[in-house]
CSV table of C-alpha atoms and ligand atoms in Angstrom, one decimal:
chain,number,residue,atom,x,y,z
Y,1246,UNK,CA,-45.4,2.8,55.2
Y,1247,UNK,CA,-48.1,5.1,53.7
Y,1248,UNK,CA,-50.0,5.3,50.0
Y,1249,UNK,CA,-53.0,6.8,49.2
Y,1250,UNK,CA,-55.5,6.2,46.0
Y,1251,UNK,CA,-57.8,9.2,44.8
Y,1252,UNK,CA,-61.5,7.8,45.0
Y,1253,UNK,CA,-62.5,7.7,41.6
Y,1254,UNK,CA,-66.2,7.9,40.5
Y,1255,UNK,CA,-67.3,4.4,40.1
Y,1256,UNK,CA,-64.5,1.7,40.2
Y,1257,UNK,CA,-61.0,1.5,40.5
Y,1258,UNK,CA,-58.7,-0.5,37.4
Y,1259,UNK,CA,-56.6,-3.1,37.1
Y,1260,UNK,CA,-53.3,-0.3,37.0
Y,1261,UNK,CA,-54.5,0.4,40.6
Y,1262,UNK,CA,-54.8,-3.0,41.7
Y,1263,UNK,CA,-51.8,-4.5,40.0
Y,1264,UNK,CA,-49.3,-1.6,40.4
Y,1265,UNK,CA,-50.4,-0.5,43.8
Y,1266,UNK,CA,-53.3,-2.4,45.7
Y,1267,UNK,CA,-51.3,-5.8,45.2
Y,1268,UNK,CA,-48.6,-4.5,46.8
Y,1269,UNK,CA,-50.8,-2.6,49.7
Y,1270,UNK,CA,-52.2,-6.4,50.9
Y,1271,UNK,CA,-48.6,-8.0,50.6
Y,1272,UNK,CA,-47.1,-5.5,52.7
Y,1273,UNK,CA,-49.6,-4.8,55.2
Y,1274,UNK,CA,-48.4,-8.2,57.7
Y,1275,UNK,CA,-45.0,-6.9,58.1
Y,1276,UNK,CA,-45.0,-3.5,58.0
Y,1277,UNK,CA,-46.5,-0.4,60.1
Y,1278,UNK,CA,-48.8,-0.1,57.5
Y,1279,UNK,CA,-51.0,3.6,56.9
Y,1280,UNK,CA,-53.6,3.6,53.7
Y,1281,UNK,CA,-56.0,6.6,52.9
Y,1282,UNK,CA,-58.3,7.6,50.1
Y,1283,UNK,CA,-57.8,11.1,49.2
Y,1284,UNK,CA,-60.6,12.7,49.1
Y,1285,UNK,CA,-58.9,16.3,49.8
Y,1286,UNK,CA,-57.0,15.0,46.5
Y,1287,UNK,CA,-59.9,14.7,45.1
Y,1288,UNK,CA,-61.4,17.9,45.0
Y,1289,UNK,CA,-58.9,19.6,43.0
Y,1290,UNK,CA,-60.6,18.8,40.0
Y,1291,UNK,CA,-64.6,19.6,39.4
Y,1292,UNK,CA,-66.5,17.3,41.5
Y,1293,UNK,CA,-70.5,16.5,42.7
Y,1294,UNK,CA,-70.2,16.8,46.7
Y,1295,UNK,CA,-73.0,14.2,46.9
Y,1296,UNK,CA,-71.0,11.7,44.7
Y,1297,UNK,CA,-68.0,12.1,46.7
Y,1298,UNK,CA,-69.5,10.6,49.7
Y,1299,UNK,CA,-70.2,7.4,47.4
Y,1300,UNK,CA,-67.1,7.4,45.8
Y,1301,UNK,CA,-65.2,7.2,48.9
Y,1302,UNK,CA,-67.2,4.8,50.3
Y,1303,UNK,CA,-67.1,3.0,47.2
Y,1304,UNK,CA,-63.3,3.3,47.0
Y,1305,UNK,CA,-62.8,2.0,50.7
Y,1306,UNK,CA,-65.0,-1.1,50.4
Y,1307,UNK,CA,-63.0,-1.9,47.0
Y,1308,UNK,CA,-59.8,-1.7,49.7
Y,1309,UNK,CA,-61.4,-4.5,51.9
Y,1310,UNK,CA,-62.6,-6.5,48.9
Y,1311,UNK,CA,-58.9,-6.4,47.8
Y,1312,UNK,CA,-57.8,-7.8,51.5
Y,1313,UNK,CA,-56.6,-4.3,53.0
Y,1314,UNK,CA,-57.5,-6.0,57.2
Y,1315,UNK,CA,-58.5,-3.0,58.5
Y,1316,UNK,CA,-56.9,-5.1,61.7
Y,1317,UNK,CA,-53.4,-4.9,60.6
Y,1318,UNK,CA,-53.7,-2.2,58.5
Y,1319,UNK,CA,-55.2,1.9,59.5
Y,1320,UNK,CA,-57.1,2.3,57.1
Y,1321,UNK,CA,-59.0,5.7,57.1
Y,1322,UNK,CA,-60.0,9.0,54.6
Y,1323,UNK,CA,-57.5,11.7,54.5
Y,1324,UNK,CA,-60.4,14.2,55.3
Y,1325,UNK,CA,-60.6,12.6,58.5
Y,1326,UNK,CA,-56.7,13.3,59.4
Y,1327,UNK,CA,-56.0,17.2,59.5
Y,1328,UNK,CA,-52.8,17.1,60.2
Y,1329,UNK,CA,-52.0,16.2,56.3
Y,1330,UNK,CA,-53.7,19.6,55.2
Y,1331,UNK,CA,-51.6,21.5,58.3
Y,1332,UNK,CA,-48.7,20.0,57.4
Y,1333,UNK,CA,-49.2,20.5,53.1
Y,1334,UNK,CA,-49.5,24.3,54.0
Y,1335,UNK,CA,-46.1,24.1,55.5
Y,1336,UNK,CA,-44.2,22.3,53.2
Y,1337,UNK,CA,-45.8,25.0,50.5
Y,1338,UNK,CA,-43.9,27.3,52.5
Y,1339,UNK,CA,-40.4,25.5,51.6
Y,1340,UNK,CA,-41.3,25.0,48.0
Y,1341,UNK,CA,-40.6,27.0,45.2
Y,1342,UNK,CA,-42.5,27.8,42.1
Y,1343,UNK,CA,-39.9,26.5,39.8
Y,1344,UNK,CA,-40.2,23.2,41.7
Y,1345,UNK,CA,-43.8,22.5,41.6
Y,1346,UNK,CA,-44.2,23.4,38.4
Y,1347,UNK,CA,-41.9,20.6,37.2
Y,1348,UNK,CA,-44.5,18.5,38.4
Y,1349,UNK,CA,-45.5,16.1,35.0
Y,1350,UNK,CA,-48.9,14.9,36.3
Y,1351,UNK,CA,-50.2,18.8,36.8
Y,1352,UNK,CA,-48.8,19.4,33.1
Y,1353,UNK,CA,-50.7,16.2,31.3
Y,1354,UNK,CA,-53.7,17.6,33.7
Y,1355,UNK,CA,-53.8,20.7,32.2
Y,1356,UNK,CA,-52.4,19.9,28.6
Y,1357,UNK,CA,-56.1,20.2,27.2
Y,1358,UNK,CA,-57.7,22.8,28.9
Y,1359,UNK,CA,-54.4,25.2,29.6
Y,1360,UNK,CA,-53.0,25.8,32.8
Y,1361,UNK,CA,-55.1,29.1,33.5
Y,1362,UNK,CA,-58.5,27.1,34.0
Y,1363,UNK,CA,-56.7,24.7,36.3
Y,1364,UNK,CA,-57.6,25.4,40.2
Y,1365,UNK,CA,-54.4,26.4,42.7
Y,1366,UNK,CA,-55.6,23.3,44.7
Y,1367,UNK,CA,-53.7,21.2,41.5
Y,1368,UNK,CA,-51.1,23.0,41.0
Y,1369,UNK,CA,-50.0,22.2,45.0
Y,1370,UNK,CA,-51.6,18.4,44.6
Y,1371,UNK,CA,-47.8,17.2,44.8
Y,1372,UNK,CA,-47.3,19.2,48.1
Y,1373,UNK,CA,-50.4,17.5,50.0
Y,1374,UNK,CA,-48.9,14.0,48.7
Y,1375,UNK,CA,-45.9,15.0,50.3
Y,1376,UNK,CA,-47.7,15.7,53.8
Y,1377,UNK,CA,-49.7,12.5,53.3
Y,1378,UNK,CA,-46.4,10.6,53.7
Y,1379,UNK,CA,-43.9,13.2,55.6
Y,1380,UNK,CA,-46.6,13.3,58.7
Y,1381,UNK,CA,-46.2,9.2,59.3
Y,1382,UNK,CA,-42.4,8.8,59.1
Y,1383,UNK,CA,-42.8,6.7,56.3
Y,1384,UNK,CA,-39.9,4.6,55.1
Y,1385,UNK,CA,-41.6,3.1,52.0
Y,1386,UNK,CA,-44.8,4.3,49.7
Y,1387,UNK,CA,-46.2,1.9,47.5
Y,1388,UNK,CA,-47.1,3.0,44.5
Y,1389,UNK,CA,-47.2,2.9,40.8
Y,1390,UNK,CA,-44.7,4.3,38.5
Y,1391,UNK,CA,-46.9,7.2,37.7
Y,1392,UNK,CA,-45.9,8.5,41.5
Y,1393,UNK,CA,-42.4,8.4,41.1
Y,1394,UNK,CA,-41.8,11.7,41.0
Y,1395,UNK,CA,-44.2,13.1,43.4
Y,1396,UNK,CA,-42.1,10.4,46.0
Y,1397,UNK,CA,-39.2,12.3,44.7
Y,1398,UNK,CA,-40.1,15.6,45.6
Y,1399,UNK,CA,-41.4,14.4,48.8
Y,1400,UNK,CA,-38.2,13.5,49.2
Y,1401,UNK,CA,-36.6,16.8,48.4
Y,1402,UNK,CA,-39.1,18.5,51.1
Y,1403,UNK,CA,-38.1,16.3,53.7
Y,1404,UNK,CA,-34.3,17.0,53.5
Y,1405,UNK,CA,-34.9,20.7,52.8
Y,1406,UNK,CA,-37.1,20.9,56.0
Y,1407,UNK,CA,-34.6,19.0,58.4
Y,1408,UNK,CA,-31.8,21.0,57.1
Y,1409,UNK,CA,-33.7,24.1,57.5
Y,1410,UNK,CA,-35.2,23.5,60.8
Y,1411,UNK,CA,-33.0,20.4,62.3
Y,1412,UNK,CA,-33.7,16.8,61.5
Y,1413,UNK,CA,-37.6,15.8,61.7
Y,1414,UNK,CA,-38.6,13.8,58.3
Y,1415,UNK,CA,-37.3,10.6,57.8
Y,1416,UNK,CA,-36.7,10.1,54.0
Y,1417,UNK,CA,-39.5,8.1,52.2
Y,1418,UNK,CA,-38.6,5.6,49.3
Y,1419,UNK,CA,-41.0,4.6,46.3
Y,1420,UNK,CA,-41.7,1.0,46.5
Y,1421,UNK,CA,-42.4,0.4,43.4
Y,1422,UNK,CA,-42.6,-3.8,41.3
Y,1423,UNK,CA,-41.2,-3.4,38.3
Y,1424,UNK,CA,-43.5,-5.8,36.7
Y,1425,UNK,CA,-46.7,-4.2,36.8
Y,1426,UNK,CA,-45.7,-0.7,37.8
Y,1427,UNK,CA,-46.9,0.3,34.5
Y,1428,UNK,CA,-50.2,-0.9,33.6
Y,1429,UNK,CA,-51.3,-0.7,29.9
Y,1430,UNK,CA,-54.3,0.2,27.9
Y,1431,UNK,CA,-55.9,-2.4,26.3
Y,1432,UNK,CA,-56.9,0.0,23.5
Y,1433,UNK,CA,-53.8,2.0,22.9
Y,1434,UNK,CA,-50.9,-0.4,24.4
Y,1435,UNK,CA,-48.5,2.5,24.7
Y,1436,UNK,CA,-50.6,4.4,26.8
Y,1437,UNK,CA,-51.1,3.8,30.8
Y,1438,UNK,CA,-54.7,2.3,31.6
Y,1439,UNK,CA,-56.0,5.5,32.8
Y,1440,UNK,CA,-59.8,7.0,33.9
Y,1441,UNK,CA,-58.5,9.9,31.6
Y,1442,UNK,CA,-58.0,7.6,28.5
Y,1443,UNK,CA,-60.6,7.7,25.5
Y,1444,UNK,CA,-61.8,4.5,25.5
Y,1445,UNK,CA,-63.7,2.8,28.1
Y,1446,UNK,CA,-62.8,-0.7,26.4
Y,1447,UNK,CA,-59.3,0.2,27.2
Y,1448,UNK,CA,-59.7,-0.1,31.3
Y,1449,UNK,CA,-61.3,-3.2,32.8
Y,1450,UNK,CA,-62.6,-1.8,36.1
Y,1451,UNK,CA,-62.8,-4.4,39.1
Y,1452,UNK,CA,-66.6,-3.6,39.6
Y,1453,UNK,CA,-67.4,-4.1,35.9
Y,1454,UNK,CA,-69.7,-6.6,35.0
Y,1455,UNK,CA,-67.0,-9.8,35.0
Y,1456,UNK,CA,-68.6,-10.6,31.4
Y,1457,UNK,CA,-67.7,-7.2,30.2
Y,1458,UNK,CA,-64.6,-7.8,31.5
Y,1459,UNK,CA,-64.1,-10.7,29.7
Y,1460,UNK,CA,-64.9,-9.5,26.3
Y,1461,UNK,CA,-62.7,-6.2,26.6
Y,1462,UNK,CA,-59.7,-8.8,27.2
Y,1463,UNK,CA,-60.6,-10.4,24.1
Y,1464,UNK,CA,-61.0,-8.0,22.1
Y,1465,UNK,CA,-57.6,-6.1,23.4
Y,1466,UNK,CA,-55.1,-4.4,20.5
Y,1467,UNK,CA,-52.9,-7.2,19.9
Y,1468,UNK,CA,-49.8,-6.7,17.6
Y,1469,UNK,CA,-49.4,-8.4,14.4
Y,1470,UNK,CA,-48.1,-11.6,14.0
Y,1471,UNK,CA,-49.6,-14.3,15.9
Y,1472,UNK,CA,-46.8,-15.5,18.3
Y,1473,UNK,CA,-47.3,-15.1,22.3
Y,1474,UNK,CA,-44.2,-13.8,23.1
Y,1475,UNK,CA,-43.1,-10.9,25.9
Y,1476,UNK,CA,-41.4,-7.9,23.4
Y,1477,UNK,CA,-42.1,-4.8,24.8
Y,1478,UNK,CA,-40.9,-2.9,21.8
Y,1479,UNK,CA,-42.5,-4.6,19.1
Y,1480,UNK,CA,-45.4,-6.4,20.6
Y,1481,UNK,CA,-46.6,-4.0,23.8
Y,1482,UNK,CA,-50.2,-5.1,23.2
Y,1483,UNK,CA,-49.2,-8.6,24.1
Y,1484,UNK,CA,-46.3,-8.0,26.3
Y,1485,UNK,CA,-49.1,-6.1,28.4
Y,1486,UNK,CA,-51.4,-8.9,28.2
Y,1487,UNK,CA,-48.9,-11.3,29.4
Y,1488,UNK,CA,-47.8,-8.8,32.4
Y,1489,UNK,CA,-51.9,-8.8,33.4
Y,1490,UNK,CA,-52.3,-13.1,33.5
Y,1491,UNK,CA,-48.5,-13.2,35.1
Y,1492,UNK,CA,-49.4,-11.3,38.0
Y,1493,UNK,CA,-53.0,-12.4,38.4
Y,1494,UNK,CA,-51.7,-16.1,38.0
Y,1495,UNK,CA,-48.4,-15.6,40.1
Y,1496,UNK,CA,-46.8,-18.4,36.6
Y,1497,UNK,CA,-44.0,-17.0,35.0
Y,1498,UNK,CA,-43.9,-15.2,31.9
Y,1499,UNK,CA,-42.0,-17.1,30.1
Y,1500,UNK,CA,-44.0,-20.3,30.7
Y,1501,UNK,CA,-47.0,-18.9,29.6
Y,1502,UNK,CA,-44.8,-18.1,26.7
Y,1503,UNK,CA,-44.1,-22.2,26.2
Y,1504,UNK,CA,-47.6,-22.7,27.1
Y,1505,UNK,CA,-49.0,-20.8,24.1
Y,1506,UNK,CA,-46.1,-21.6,21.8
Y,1507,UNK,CA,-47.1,-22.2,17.9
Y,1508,UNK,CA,-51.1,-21.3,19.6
Y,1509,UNK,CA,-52.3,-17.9,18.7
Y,1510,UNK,CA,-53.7,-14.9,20.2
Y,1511,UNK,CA,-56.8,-16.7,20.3
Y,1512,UNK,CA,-56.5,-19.4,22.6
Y,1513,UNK,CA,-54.3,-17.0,24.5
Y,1514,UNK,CA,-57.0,-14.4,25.2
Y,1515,UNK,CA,-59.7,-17.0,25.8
Y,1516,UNK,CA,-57.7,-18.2,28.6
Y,1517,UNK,CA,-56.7,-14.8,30.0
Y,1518,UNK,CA,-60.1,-13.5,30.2
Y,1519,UNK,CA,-61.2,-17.0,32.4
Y,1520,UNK,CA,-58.6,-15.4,34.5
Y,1521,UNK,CA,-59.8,-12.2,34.4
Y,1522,UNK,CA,-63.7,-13.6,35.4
Y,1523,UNK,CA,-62.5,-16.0,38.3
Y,1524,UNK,CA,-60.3,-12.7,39.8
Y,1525,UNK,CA,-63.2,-9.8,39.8
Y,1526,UNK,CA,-66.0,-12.1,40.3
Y,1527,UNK,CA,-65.3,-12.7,43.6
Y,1528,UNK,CA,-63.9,-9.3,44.5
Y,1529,UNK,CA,-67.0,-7.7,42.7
Y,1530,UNK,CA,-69.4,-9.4,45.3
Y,1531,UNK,CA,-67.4,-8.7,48.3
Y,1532,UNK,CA,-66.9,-5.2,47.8
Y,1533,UNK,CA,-70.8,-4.6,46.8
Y,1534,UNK,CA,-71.3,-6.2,50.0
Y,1535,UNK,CA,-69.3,-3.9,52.2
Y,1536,UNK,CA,-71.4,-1.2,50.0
Y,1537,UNK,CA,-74.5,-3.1,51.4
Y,1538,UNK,CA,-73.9,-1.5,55.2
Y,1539,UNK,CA,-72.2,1.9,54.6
Y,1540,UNK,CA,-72.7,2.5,58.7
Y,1541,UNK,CA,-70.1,-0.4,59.2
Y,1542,UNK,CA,-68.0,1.0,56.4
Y,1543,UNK,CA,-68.0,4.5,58.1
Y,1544,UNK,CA,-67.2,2.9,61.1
Y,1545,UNK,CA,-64.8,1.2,59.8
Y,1546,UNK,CA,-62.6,4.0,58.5
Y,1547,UNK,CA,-63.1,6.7,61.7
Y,1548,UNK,CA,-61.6,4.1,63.8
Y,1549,UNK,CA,-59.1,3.8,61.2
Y,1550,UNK,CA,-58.7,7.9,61.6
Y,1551,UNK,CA,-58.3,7.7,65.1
Y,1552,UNK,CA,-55.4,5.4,64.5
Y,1553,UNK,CA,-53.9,7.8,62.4
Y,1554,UNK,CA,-54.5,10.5,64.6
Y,1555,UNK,CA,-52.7,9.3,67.5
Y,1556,UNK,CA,-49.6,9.2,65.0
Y,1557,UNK,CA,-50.1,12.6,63.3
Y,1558,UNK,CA,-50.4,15.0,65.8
Y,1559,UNK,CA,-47.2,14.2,67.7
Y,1560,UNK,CA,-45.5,14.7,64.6
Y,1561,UNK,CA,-47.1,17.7,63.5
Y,1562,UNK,CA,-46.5,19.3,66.9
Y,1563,UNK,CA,-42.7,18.5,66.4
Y,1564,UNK,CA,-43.0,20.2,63.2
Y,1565,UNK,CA,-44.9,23.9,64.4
Y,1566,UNK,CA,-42.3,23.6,67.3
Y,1567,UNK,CA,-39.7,23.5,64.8
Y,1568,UNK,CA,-41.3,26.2,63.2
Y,1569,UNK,CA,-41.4,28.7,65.8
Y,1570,UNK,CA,-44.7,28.9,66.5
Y,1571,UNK,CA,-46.2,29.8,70.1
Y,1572,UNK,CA,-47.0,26.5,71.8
Y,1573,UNK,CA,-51.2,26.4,71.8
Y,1574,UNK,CA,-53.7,24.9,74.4
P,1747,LIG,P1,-54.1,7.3,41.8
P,1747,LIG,O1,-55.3,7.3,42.6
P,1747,LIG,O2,-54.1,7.8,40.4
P,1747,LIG,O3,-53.6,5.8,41.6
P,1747,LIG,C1,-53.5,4.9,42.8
P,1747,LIG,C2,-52.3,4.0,42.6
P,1747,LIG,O4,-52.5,3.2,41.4
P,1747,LIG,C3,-51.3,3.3,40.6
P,1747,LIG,N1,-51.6,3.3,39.2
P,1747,LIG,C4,-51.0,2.4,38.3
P,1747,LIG,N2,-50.1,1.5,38.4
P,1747,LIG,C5,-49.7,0.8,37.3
P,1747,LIG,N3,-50.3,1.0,36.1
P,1747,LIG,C6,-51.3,1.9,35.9
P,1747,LIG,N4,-51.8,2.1,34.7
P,1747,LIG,C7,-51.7,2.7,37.0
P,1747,LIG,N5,-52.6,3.7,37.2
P,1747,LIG,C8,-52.6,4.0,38.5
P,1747,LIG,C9,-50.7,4.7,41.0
P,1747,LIG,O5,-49.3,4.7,40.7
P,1747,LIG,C10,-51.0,4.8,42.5
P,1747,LIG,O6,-50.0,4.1,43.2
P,1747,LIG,N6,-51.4,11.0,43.7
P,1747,LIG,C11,-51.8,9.6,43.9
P,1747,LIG,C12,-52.6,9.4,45.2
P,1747,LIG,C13,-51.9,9.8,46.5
P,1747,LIG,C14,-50.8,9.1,47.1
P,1747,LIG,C15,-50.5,9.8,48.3
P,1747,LIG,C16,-50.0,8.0,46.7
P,1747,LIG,C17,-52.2,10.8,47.3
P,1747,LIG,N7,-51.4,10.9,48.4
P,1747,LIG,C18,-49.5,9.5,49.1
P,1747,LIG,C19,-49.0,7.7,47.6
P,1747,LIG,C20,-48.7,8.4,48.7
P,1747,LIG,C21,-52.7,9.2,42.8
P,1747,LIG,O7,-53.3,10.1,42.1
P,1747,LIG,O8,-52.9,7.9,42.6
C-alpha cells in the first residue's frame, strides 16, 4: 500500500485527515504499508525553497501526531527515494498527450491563470503519482476522491507497460471510504474543503488555534430550515456537518439525527465544535512537539527512506532491464 500528501504551507485540513490520513492509521497494522510527502509534487507550483524544508517537516510531524508508527509504517519524503523521479520519466515515455491532458486536477489548476503560465512539471504531476505507487507494487492507495482518477491512469500505465514490455506492475486500486471521501467547505457546502478555496473560514486546519476551530464550525453555512437531518441535495451544509462529527465520533449518522431531533442547528453546532476542540487539541500539541526536535524528525524520515530504498531499486532495475537498457555498475 502507498499514498502520498503534498506538504502544504502551514497545516493540513480536515479533507486530508478524514478522507485520507484516517484511513492511512487504520491500515497501517495490516498492511505493507508505504507513506511519503511529496515534496517533488510540490514544486510544480511556485514555491520559497526555505519554506519547503518547514513545510515538510511540518507535514511529517502532523503524520505522527495523526498516529502514522513510523515502526509499522515507512514513512519517508519522496525527495529522498529517486527511483519515483526515474521511474515518472519512464512512464512519460508510454503516455500520450491526449491522455495527460485529460487530467481534471491540471485543468481546475490552470482554469485561472490559463494553461500557458502553467510549468511542464504540472502538466506530468499525474505521471510522478503514478511512479509513486507503480515503483512499490502497490495493491491499494488510499486516498480521497479527488485522486480517483490519477489512481486510474496509474492504472492504465501499469497495464500498458506490462503489455508492452512483459508483466512487471501489479495493478493498484483506489481505496477510497465513501463517507468522508469528499470533504466539504464550510463556507460554500458544494465545494471540496480546499487550500485553493476563498475563504479561510471554510477549512478548519488541524494546527489552527482549537478556538478558531471552534467558532468556524459554528458559524458554518447551514441550509434553511432548522431540522438536523442528512439530505445531501437539499441540506449539503448540514449533511456535511453531520459527515465531520460521524466520523470524528465513530456514532452513526442517523442517531445523531434522533439525537438532535425537534433541536436546531444551534445546539447541534455547539456540540460539534466540543468535538472539533477535544480532536485537534491534542493532535495540535503533539505534532508541535515533533516540530520541537526537527533532528529527530529528519531522522526519522531518512530511515524511513532507506526502507523505501531497499524496495525501489529492485523494482526499478526490473523495469530499465525491461527497457533495454545496458546493465550499469
Ligand atoms: P493532496 O495533498 O491534495 O491531499 C492529500 C489527501 O487528502 C485527500 N483530500 C480530501 N479528501 C476528502 N475531502 C477533501 N476535501 C479532501 N481534500 C484532500 C486527497 O484525496 C488525498 O488523498 N496528488 C496527491 C498526492 C500524491 C499521492 C501520490 C496520493 C502524490 N503521489 C501517490 C496517492 C498516491 C494530492 O495532491 O493529494
Amino acid at each position: 500500500m502507498l499514498s502520498g500528501i503534498q506538504p502544504t504551507a502551514d497545516s493540513f485540513h480536515f479533507g486530508n485527515y478524514l478522507g485520507a490520513l484516517r484511513q492511512w492509521v487504520a491500515l497501517q497494522d495490516d498492511h505493507d504499508a508505504f507513506y511519503c510527502v511529496v515534496d517533488l509534487h510540490a514544486i510544480t507550483v511556485e514555491y520559497e525553497p526555505k519554506a519547503l524544508r518547514e513545510r515538510t517537516r511540518r507535514s511529517a510531524a502532523q503524520l505522527l501526531a495523526a498516529g502514522i508508527d513510523p515502526e509499522r509504517s515507512t514513512l519517508f519524503v519522496q525527495s529522498q527515494v529517486p527511483e519515483h523521479a526515474q521511474l515518472a520519466w519512464a512512464l512519460s515515455c508510454i503516455t500520450g498527450m491526449g491522455e495527460a491532458s485529460r487530467m481534471t486536477q491540471f485543468k481546475d489548476k490552470t482554469a485561472k491563470g490559463g494553461a500557458d503560465r502553467a510549468t511542464v512539471g504540472l502538466f506530468t504531476y499525474p505521471i510522478l503519482q503514478a511512479a509513486d505507487i507503480l515503483i512499490y507494487q502497490a495493491d491499494r492507495v488510499p486516498v480521497g476522491e479527488d485522486q480517483r482518477q490519477h489512481v486510474e491512469l496509474t492504472r492504465d500505465l501499469a497495464q500498458r507497460f506490462n503489455h508492452r514490455f512483459g508483466k512487471t506492475f501489479r495493478l493498484p486500486e483506489a481505496h477510497i471510504v465513501k463517507a468522508t471521501a469528499k470533504i466539504f467547505d464550510l463556507q460554500d457546502p458544494t465545494a471540496k474543503m480546499s487550500k485553493s478555496s476563498s475563504s479561510p473560514a471554510g477549512i478548519i486546519d488541524l494546527l489552527d488555534e482549537p478556538k478558531a476551530s471552534a467558532k468556524k464550525i459554528r458559524s458554518a453555512v447551514t441550509d434553511s430550515g432548522r431540522d438536523v437531518v442528512f439530505d445531501v441535495e437539499n441540506k449539503p451544509g448540514v449533511a456535511n456537518l453531520l459527515t465531520i462529527y460521524s466520523a470524528l465520533t465513530g456514532r452513526k449518522i442517523s442517531e445523531l439525527e434522533d439525537e438532535y431531533a425537534g433541536r436546531g442547528y444551534g445546539d447541534f453546532k455547539k456540540d460539534l465544535a466540543d468535538v472539533v476542540v477535544e480532536f485537534v487539541t491534542p493532535f495540535r500539541e503533539k505534532a508541535l512537539s515533533y516540530l520541537d526536535d526537527p533532528a529527530q524528525l529528519d531522522a526519522i524520515l531518512a530511515a524511513g527512506a532507506e526502507r523505501a530504498r531497499a524496495v525501489t531499486a529492485p523494482t526499478l532495475a526490473k523495469v530499465y532491464d525491461r527497457l533495454g537498457f545496458v546493465p550499469g555498475p
